[in-house]
């Protein structure tokens, strides 16, 4: 009976030993496969052109691929155990050291981060874009951090060249706008000089002065663009201040008429600024000419932005001619046959043929410019005065209307 128990116990021990040997063989095979996988992974990483490094949770380098080592002319033992931001690639660039340290600290908290940094290589300094990704354990702890960087020197140089080119282009365009403004001011001065030589009552005097105002409106745009940060868009409120400033001075020279401006900060595309400035100039000149037979009153100009630009030109006088194509309310609307629309002061205060012809030209210009912008005009006859409301989209203006 004792021998039987011994044989039974021996068989159990042999079975347990076989199970252990089998488990050991399985574990050894798994470790061999894992080692081969690590070798394959190292081979793959060493074949990459990107710079790859593996760090522990404190940022100490445990592995650096061949591309990163070759770029710095370094041996693996030179960087093993070194914190990334203290490695030889970055020691000459304190700003990069600070960025890398902050990024690694962020990665130890589980964040994925990217930074640009300067690095020294055997071929000279370069810019790299380096991303950090934490490797987490099953319980969510950061076990290691992978850093992967690519050389972005060419991209950075291209961006710097583009910035230089844009700056030079901006300088040249501002110089062009400055010269155009000066040339237009010469034209404006010549028109003013010619008008000043004509006696009061000469039928040519008024058209010359109004033409000078139109030239001044265009010159003011170039003056605004000369100091603008963005040459493709115009601060419409500043532009209208320039345009109406000269008109306001003209009004004070002639009569007791005040201008009140209520202009919100609105930007419009460059191609839309000149038509809007000319329209406001024509409406304000029309009000000055026809709305105040007694020589006193107020012209109010308001600008509001939003989904569309809204400009209001209003007076508290006898009224003025409604622009062609406008929608009138509270009074007879404009004619639809291209004739001049009649406001209460459109041609009645002085009755001069030259003044009526000038007003007609200005209102036809307003109508053509409004069609170019794809906008609408509404005229409201109040008691007293007239209000014209212009609305147009903020996008690019449409093509000019056919003649």
Tab-separated table of C-alpha atoms in Angstrom:
chain	number	residue	atom	x	y	z
A	1	UNK	CA	0.000	0.000	0.000
A	2	UNK	CA	2.879	2.369	0.760
A	3	UNK	CA	4.486	1.556	-2.570
A	4	UNK	CA	1.220	2.302	-4.334
A	5	UNK	CA	0.977	5.726	-2.679
A	6	UNK	CA	4.603	6.443	-3.638
A	7	UNK	CA	3.958	5.510	-7.253
A	8	UNK	CA	0.806	7.666	-7.269
A	9	UNK	CA	2.650	10.636	-5.775
A	10	UNK	CA	5.533	10.174	-8.198
A	11	UNK	CA	3.138	10.213	-11.147
A	12	UNK	CA	1.556	13.415	-9.852
A	13	UNK	CA	4.953	15.060	-9.512
A	14	UNK	CA	5.972	13.966	-13.006
A	15	UNK	CA	2.715	15.396	-14.410
A	16	UNK	CA	3.286	18.676	-12.539
A	17	UNK	CA	6.860	18.824	-13.816
A	18	UNK	CA	5.664	18.217	-17.379
A	19	UNK	CA	3.105	20.978	-17.015
A	20	UNK	CA	5.836	23.336	-15.766
A	21	UNK	CA	8.144	22.336	-18.613
A	22	UNK	CA	5.316	22.925	-21.103
A	23	UNK	CA	4.539	26.333	-19.584
A	24	UNK	CA	8.231	27.207	-19.701
A	25	UNK	CA	8.409	26.213	-23.372
A	26	UNK	CA	5.329	28.376	-24.133
A	27	UNK	CA	6.773	31.297	-22.189
A	28	UNK	CA	10.145	30.943	-23.896
A	29	UNK	CA	8.451	30.857	-27.285
A	30	UNK	CA	6.434	33.964	-26.395
A	31	UNK	CA	9.554	35.752	-25.212
A	32	UNK	CA	11.346	34.752	-28.397
A	33	UNK	CA	8.464	36.098	-30.497
A	34	UNK	CA	8.424	39.294	-28.438
A	35	UNK	CA	12.179	39.680	-28.877
A	36	UNK	CA	11.842	39.162	-32.627
A	37	UNK	CA	9.014	41.706	-32.685
A	38	UNK	CA	11.171	44.186	-30.777
A	39	UNK	CA	13.976	43.570	-33.222
A	40	UNK	CA	11.648	44.020	-36.183
A	41	UNK	CA	10.225	47.197	-34.637
A	42	UNK	CA	13.724	48.568	-34.023
A	43	UNK	CA	14.688	47.738	-37.601
A	44	UNK	CA	11.587	49.494	-38.888
A	45	UNK	CA	12.180	52.562	-36.726
A	46	UNK	CA	15.816	52.689	-37.778
A	47	UNK	CA	14.748	52.727	-41.440
A	48	UNK	CA	12.501	55.752	-40.994
A	49	UNK	CA	13.603	59.189	-42.156
A	50	UNK	CA	11.731	60.675	-39.187
A	51	UNK	CA	13.494	61.109	-35.851
A	52	UNK	CA	12.017	58.769	-33.220
A	53	UNK	CA	12.743	58.466	-29.517
A	54	UNK	CA	11.215	56.591	-26.581
A	55	UNK	CA	11.343	58.136	-23.107
A	56	UNK	CA	10.305	57.027	-19.681
A	57	UNK	CA	7.660	58.927	-17.726
A	58	UNK	CA	10.283	61.469	-16.605
A	59	UNK	CA	11.499	62.242	-20.109
A	60	UNK	CA	14.718	60.183	-20.001
A	61	UNK	CA	15.630	58.702	-23.378
A	62	UNK	CA	15.511	54.905	-23.541
A	63	UNK	CA	15.764	54.506	-27.312
A	64	UNK	CA	16.675	56.777	-30.230
A	65	UNK	CA	16.468	55.612	-33.838
A	66	UNK	CA	19.356	55.683	-36.305
A	67	UNK	CA	18.074	58.758	-38.175
A	68	UNK	CA	18.150	60.928	-35.040
A	69	UNK	CA	21.552	59.599	-33.960
A	70	UNK	CA	23.048	60.077	-37.425
A	71	UNK	CA	21.641	63.599	-37.712
A	72	UNK	CA	23.446	64.615	-34.537
A	73	UNK	CA	26.542	62.458	-35.119
A	74	UNK	CA	25.874	60.754	-31.774
A	75	UNK	CA	26.383	57.270	-30.334
A	76	UNK	CA	23.458	55.605	-28.482
A	77	UNK	CA	25.292	55.711	-25.128
A	78	UNK	CA	25.744	59.476	-25.512
A	79	UNK	CA	22.011	60.066	-25.105
A	80	UNK	CA	20.821	57.014	-23.152
A	81	UNK	CA	19.239	58.103	-19.873
A	82	UNK	CA	19.471	61.804	-20.776
A	83	UNK	CA	16.358	63.951	-20.493
A	84	UNK	CA	15.237	64.948	-23.969
A	85	UNK	CA	15.504	68.706	-23.419
A	86	UNK	CA	19.081	68.217	-22.091
A	87	UNK	CA	20.186	66.203	-25.142
A	88	UNK	CA	22.993	67.580	-27.383
A	89	UNK	CA	20.613	68.414	-30.255
A	90	UNK	CA	18.952	71.221	-28.298
A	91	UNK	CA	21.457	72.557	-25.777
A	92	UNK	CA	22.312	75.608	-27.955
A	93	UNK	CA	18.670	76.764	-28.115
A	94	UNK	CA	17.227	77.788	-24.724
A	95	UNK	CA	13.823	78.617	-26.178
A	96	UNK	CA	13.527	75.149	-27.716
A	97	UNK	CA	14.675	73.594	-24.419
A	98	UNK	CA	11.827	75.370	-22.599
A	99	UNK	CA	9.228	74.305	-25.197
A	100	UNK	CA	10.377	70.676	-25.139
A	101	UNK	CA	10.387	70.515	-21.357
A	102	UNK	CA	6.843	71.871	-21.200
A	103	UNK	CA	5.709	69.419	-23.878
A	104	UNK	CA	7.204	66.385	-22.102
A	105	UNK	CA	5.630	67.468	-18.817
A	106	UNK	CA	2.295	67.753	-20.612
A	107	UNK	CA	2.737	64.284	-22.135
A	108	UNK	CA	3.375	62.782	-18.683
A	109	UNK	CA	-0.137	63.994	-17.823
A	110	UNK	CA	-1.558	62.011	-20.719
A	111	UNK	CA	-1.741	64.792	-23.330
A	112	UNK	CA	-0.723	64.526	-26.970
A	113	UNK	CA	1.323	67.598	-27.906
A	114	UNK	CA	3.279	69.041	-30.830
A	115	UNK	CA	5.939	71.752	-30.817
A	116	UNK	CA	8.410	73.296	-33.246
A	117	UNK	CA	12.019	73.366	-32.065
A	118	UNK	CA	15.490	74.238	-33.290
A	119	UNK	CA	18.044	71.416	-33.317
A	120	UNK	CA	21.743	71.091	-34.167
A	121	UNK	CA	22.820	68.466	-36.716
A	122	UNK	CA	26.059	67.585	-38.430
A	123	UNK	CA	24.783	69.520	-41.459
A	124	UNK	CA	23.902	72.605	-39.437
A	125	UNK	CA	20.875	73.839	-37.491
A	126	UNK	CA	17.396	72.732	-38.571
A	127	UNK	CA	13.788	73.197	-37.515
A	128	UNK	CA	11.833	70.127	-36.434
A	129	UNK	CA	8.165	69.511	-35.769
A	130	UNK	CA	8.048	67.026	-32.882
A	131	UNK	CA	4.955	65.268	-31.558
A	132	UNK	CA	4.661	63.560	-28.176
A	133	UNK	CA	2.302	60.650	-27.463
A	134	UNK	CA	2.041	58.952	-24.050
A	135	UNK	CA	1.897	55.140	-23.798
A	136	UNK	CA	-0.555	54.138	-21.075
A	137	UNK	CA	-0.794	51.023	-18.925
A	138	UNK	CA	-4.056	49.149	-18.454
A	139	UNK	CA	-4.814	51.207	-15.351
A	140	UNK	CA	-4.224	54.499	-17.221
A	141	UNK	CA	-0.763	55.381	-15.935
A	142	UNK	CA	1.843	56.832	-18.327
A	143	UNK	CA	4.415	54.087	-18.857
A	144	UNK	CA	6.468	55.764	-21.585
A	145	UNK	CA	6.420	58.647	-24.059
A	146	UNK	CA	7.091	58.388	-27.784
A	147	UNK	CA	8.502	61.418	-29.587
A	148	UNK	CA	8.457	61.591	-33.368
A	149	UNK	CA	9.991	64.542	-35.245
A	150	UNK	CA	10.340	65.567	-38.873
A	151	UNK	CA	12.596	68.159	-40.485
A	152	UNK	CA	10.503	71.206	-41.408
A	153	UNK	CA	13.395	73.546	-42.254
A	154	UNK	CA	12.338	73.855	-45.901
A	155	UNK	CA	8.763	74.631	-44.879
A	156	UNK	CA	9.860	77.259	-42.364
A	157	UNK	CA	12.151	78.875	-44.932
A	158	UNK	CA	9.334	78.881	-47.505
A	159	UNK	CA	6.991	80.487	-44.967
A	160	UNK	CA	9.606	83.124	-44.109
A	161	UNK	CA	10.150	83.832	-47.796
A	162	UNK	CA	6.401	84.117	-48.321
A	163	UNK	CA	6.172	86.569	-45.419
A	164	UNK	CA	9.034	88.615	-46.850
A	165	UNK	CA	7.397	88.568	-50.263
A	166	UNK	CA	4.032	89.605	-48.828
A	167	UNK	CA	5.702	92.414	-46.873
A	168	UNK	CA	7.498	93.671	-49.978
A	169	UNK	CA	4.288	93.403	-51.978
A	170	UNK	CA	2.436	95.324	-49.281
A	171	UNK	CA	5.095	98.045	-49.262
A	172	UNK	CA	4.928	98.352	-53.048
A	173	UNK	CA	1.129	98.421	-53.084
A	174	UNK	CA	1.049	101.076	-50.380
A	175	UNK	CA	3.522	103.120	-52.394
A	176	UNK	CA	1.313	102.719	-55.470
A	177	UNK	CA	-1.755	103.812	-53.496
A	178	UNK	CA	0.217	106.770	-52.122
A	179	UNK	CA	1.275	107.882	-55.593
A	180	UNK	CA	-2.196	107.392	-57.047
A	181	UNK	CA	-3.615	109.441	-54.175
A	182	UNK	CA	-1.110	112.207	-54.878
A	183	UNK	CA	-1.917	112.182	-58.593
A	184	UNK	CA	-5.650	112.314	-57.903
A	185	UNK	CA	-5.091	115.180	-55.490
A	186	UNK	CA	-3.300	117.051	-58.274
A	187	UNK	CA	-6.317	116.460	-60.525
A	188	UNK	CA	-8.629	117.576	-57.718
A	189	UNK	CA	-6.562	120.749	-57.211
A	190	UNK	CA	-6.629	121.532	-60.929
A	191	UNK	CA	-10.410	121.142	-60.991
A	192	UNK	CA	-10.735	123.333	-57.907
A	193	UNK	CA	-8.445	125.961	-59.455
A	194	UNK	CA	-10.423	125.931	-62.684
A	195	UNK	CA	-13.728	126.229	-60.839
A	196	UNK	CA	-12.346	129.069	-58.724
A	197	UNK	CA	-11.505	131.072	-61.823
A	198	UNK	CA	-15.118	130.967	-63.001
A	199	UNK	CA	-17.526	133.652	-61.829
A	200	UNK	CA	-20.454	132.782	-59.589
A	201	UNK	CA	-23.430	131.733	-61.672
A	202	UNK	CA	-21.319	130.254	-64.465
A	203	UNK	CA	-23.065	127.000	-65.514
A	204	UNK	CA	-19.715	125.151	-65.632
A	205	UNK	CA	-18.717	125.990	-62.044
A	206	UNK	CA	-21.012	123.526	-60.279
A	207	UNK	CA	-20.144	120.490	-62.498
A	208	UNK	CA	-16.423	121.165	-61.977
A	209	UNK	CA	-16.826	121.307	-58.200
A	210	UNK	CA	-18.883	118.108	-58.155
A	211	UNK	CA	-16.364	116.340	-60.367
A	212	UNK	CA	-13.656	117.425	-57.934
A	213	UNK	CA	-15.645	115.797	-55.119
A	214	UNK	CA	-15.867	112.547	-57.062
A	215	UNK	CA	-12.122	112.569	-57.672
A	216	UNK	CA	-11.577	113.310	-53.983
A	217	UNK	CA	-13.766	110.323	-53.021
A	218	UNK	CA	-11.536	108.001	-55.039
A	219	UNK	CA	-8.355	109.653	-53.712
A	220	UNK	CA	-9.595	109.151	-50.140
A	221	UNK	CA	-9.802	105.409	-50.749
A	222	UNK	CA	-6.142	105.280	-51.742
A	223	UNK	CA	-5.267	107.376	-48.694
A	224	UNK	CA	-7.134	104.904	-46.487
A	225	UNK	CA	-5.407	101.931	-48.139
A	226	UNK	CA	-1.983	103.543	-47.712
A	227	UNK	CA	-2.248	103.032	-43.931
A	228	UNK	CA	-4.378	99.873	-43.923
A	229	UNK	CA	-3.179	96.614	-42.363
A	230	UNK	CA	-5.003	94.471	-44.944
A	231	UNK	CA	-4.896	95.746	-48.509
A	232	UNK	CA	-7.677	93.470	-49.774
A	233	UNK	CA	-10.325	95.024	-47.512
A	234	UNK	CA	-11.210	98.582	-46.577
A	235	UNK	CA	-12.420	100.006	-43.273
A	236	UNK	CA	-15.550	101.609	-44.714
A	237	UNK	CA	-16.180	103.796	-41.654
A	238	UNK	CA	-12.730	105.414	-41.893
A	239	UNK	CA	-13.094	105.792	-45.643
A	240	UNK	CA	-16.450	107.559	-45.353
A	241	UNK	CA	-15.000	109.875	-42.686
A	242	UNK	CA	-12.357	110.950	-45.205
A	243	UNK	CA	-14.890	111.345	-48.017
A	244	UNK	CA	-17.427	113.309	-45.981
A	245	UNK	CA	-14.816	115.420	-44.201
A	246	UNK	CA	-14.113	117.450	-47.331
A	247	UNK	CA	-17.813	117.769	-48.083
A	248	UNK	CA	-18.401	118.980	-44.531
A	249	UNK	CA	-15.764	121.672	-44.926
A	250	UNK	CA	-17.336	122.684	-48.223
A	251	UNK	CA	-20.746	122.938	-46.555
A	252	UNK	CA	-19.385	125.219	-43.813
A	253	UNK	CA	-17.818	127.444	-46.452
A	254	UNK	CA	-21.142	127.968	-48.172
A	255	UNK	CA	-23.961	127.679	-45.712
A	256	UNK	CA	-24.941	126.751	-42.188
A	257	UNK	CA	-25.286	123.015	-42.820
A	258	UNK	CA	-24.023	120.464	-40.298
A	259	UNK	CA	-22.984	116.872	-40.906
A	260	UNK	CA	-23.745	114.202	-38.278
A	261	UNK	CA	-21.940	110.883	-38.715
A	262	UNK	CA	-22.891	107.631	-37.001
A	263	UNK	CA	-20.493	105.074	-38.456
A	264	UNK	CA	-20.028	101.539	-37.159
A	265	UNK	CA	-16.728	99.741	-37.823
A	266	UNK	CA	-17.375	97.839	-41.062
A	267	UNK	CA	-14.910	96.294	-43.519
A	268	UNK	CA	-15.784	95.708	-47.181
A	269	UNK	CA	-13.856	94.220	-50.125
A	270	UNK	CA	-11.663	96.681	-51.990
A	271	UNK	CA	-13.742	96.507	-55.184
A	272	UNK	CA	-16.856	97.543	-53.302
A	273	UNK	CA	-15.358	100.511	-51.452
A	274	UNK	CA	-15.089	102.959	-54.374
A	275	UNK	CA	-18.718	102.513	-55.536
A	276	UNK	CA	-19.969	102.928	-51.966
A	277	UNK	CA	-17.851	106.038	-51.446
A	278	UNK	CA	-19.064	107.574	-54.710
A	279	UNK	CA	-22.689	106.792	-53.883
A	280	UNK	CA	-22.459	108.438	-50.463
A	281	UNK	CA	-20.678	111.430	-52.053
A	282	UNK	CA	-23.430	111.846	-54.649
A	283	UNK	CA	-26.242	111.547	-52.110
A	284	UNK	CA	-24.575	113.995	-49.709
A	285	UNK	CA	-23.876	116.495	-52.523
A	286	UNK	CA	-27.451	116.133	-53.733
A	287	UNK	CA	-28.709	116.943	-50.245
A	288	UNK	CA	-26.418	119.976	-49.973
A	289	UNK	CA	-27.536	121.260	-53.349
A	290	UNK	CA	-31.297	120.762	-53.133
A	291	UNK	CA	-32.461	120.138	-49.567
A	292	UNK	CA	-31.644	123.490	-47.938
A	293	UNK	CA	-32.964	126.475	-49.900
A	294	UNK	CA	-32.670	128.576	-46.728
A	295	UNK	CA	-29.016	127.626	-46.264
A	296	UNK	CA	-29.239	125.782	-42.941
A	297	UNK	CA	-29.935	122.237	-41.793
A	298	UNK	CA	-28.377	118.846	-41.009
A	299	UNK	CA	-27.254	115.938	-43.134
A	300	UNK	CA	-27.038	112.652	-41.231
A	301	UNK	CA	-24.997	109.717	-42.515
A	302	UNK	CA	-25.206	106.365	-40.721
A	303	UNK	CA	-23.333	103.128	-41.430
A	304	UNK	CA	-24.254	99.728	-40.025
A	305	UNK	CA	-22.838	96.273	-40.699
A	306	UNK	CA	-24.160	92.751	-40.333
A	307	UNK	CA	-25.140	90.357	-43.074
A	308	UNK	CA	-25.215	93.366	-45.392
A	309	UNK	CA	-23.986	96.949	-45.400
A	310	UNK	CA	-26.643	99.537	-44.622
A	311	UNK	CA	-25.905	103.214	-45.292
A	312	UNK	CA	-28.436	105.933	-44.555
A	313	UNK	CA	-28.185	109.508	-45.888
A	314	UNK	CA	-30.895	111.790	-44.492
A	315	UNK	CA	-31.602	115.515	-44.302
A	316	UNK	CA	-34.065	117.663	-42.376
A	317	UNK	CA	-34.599	120.158	-45.179
A	318	UNK	CA	-36.887	120.423	-48.174
A	319	UNK	CA	-35.806	117.060	-49.520
A	320	UNK	CA	-33.693	116.136	-52.510
A	321	UNK	CA	-33.900	114.151	-55.702
A	322	UNK	CA	-34.522	110.442	-55.375
A	323	UNK	CA	-31.879	108.303	-57.100
A	324	UNK	CA	-32.910	106.450	-60.228
A	325	UNK	CA	-34.120	102.928	-59.572
A	326	UNK	CA	-34.880	103.660	-55.911
A	327	UNK	CA	-38.005	102.457	-54.155
A	328	UNK	CA	-39.837	105.478	-52.772
A	329	UNK	CA	-42.260	105.492	-49.875
A	330	UNK	CA	-44.499	108.319	-48.738
A	331	UNK	CA	-44.214	110.183	-52.053
A	332	UNK	CA	-44.204	109.651	-55.773
A	333	UNK	CA	-41.575	107.081	-56.746
A	334	UNK	CA	-38.855	107.564	-59.325
A	335	UNK	CA	-39.603	107.267	-62.977
A	336	UNK	CA	-39.028	103.961	-64.662
A	337	UNK	CA	-38.065	105.368	-68.041
A	338	UNK	CA	-34.605	106.615	-66.954
A	339	UNK	CA	-35.811	110.150	-66.302
A	340	UNK	CA	-34.818	112.035	-63.169
A	341	UNK	CA	-36.880	111.295	-60.093
A	342	UNK	CA	-38.343	114.337	-58.478
A	343	UNK	CA	-37.900	115.082	-54.800
A	344	UNK	CA	-39.372	118.199	-53.318
A	345	UNK	CA	-36.167	120.108	-53.883
A	346	UNK	CA	-34.827	118.318	-56.935
A	347	UNK	CA	-35.083	121.235	-59.295
A	348	UNK	CA	-37.312	123.783	-57.717
A	349	UNK	CA	-35.130	125.874	-55.442
A	350	UNK	CA	-32.892	127.527	-58.033
A	351	UNK	CA	-34.289	126.151	-61.262
A	352	UNK	CA	-30.917	126.366	-62.944
A	353	UNK	CA	-30.547	124.161	-65.969
A	354	UNK	CA	-26.916	123.328	-65.137
A	355	UNK	CA	-27.865	122.281	-61.614
A	356	UNK	CA	-30.612	119.978	-62.884
A	357	UNK	CA	-28.240	118.448	-65.426
A	358	UNK	CA	-25.591	117.928	-62.750
A	359	UNK	CA	-28.080	116.307	-60.395
A	360	UNK	CA	-29.323	114.053	-63.178
A	361	UNK	CA	-25.754	112.950	-63.947
A	362	UNK	CA	-25.063	112.226	-60.274
A	363	UNK	CA	-28.263	110.229	-59.807
A	364	UNK	CA	-27.618	108.207	-62.939
A	365	UNK	CA	-24.162	107.465	-61.526
A	366	UNK	CA	-25.763	106.296	-58.256
A	367	UNK	CA	-28.145	104.042	-60.166
A	368	UNK	CA	-25.335	102.475	-62.218
A	369	UNK	CA	-23.138	101.939	-59.154
A	370	UNK	CA	-25.989	100.359	-57.205
A	371	UNK	CA	-26.579	97.865	-59.996
A	372	UNK	CA	-22.850	97.103	-59.990
A	373	UNK	CA	-22.988	96.337	-56.271
A	374	UNK	CA	-26.173	94.276	-56.517
A	375	UNK	CA	-27.768	96.415	-53.810
A	376	UNK	CA	-31.040	98.269	-53.259
A	377	UNK	CA	-32.037	101.862	-52.538
A	378	UNK	CA	-35.138	102.972	-50.675
A	379	UNK	CA	-36.274	106.604	-50.398
A	380	UNK	CA	-38.475	107.847	-47.573
A	381	UNK	CA	-39.951	111.347	-47.746
A	382	UNK	CA	-40.340	112.675	-44.223
A	383	UNK	CA	-41.701	115.912	-42.852
A	384	UNK	CA	-39.258	117.518	-42.938
A	385	UNK	CA	-36.583	116.048	-45.159
A	386	UNK	CA	-35.755	112.910	-47.075
A	387	UNK	CA	-33.985	109.709	-46.104
A	388	UNK	CA	-32.221	107.389	-48.548
A	389	UNK	CA	-31.338	103.879	-47.327
A	390	UNK	CA	-28.738	101.875	-49.225
A	391	UNK	CA	-28.356	98.132	-48.625
A	392	UNK	CA	-25.894	95.839	-50.350
A	393	UNK	CA	-24.263	92.468	-49.594
A	394	UNK	CA	-20.871	92.346	-47.910
A	395	UNK	CA	-19.412	89.972	-50.516
A	396	UNK	CA	-17.668	90.843	-53.740
A	397	UNK	CA	-19.661	93.155	-56.008
A	398	UNK	CA	-21.160	91.798	-59.195
A	399	UNK	CA	-19.881	92.700	-62.631
A	400	UNK	CA	-20.723	96.225	-63.837
A	401	UNK	CA	-24.121	96.575	-65.438
A	402	UNK	CA	-24.107	96.825	-69.249
A	403	UNK	CA	-24.472	100.264	-70.728
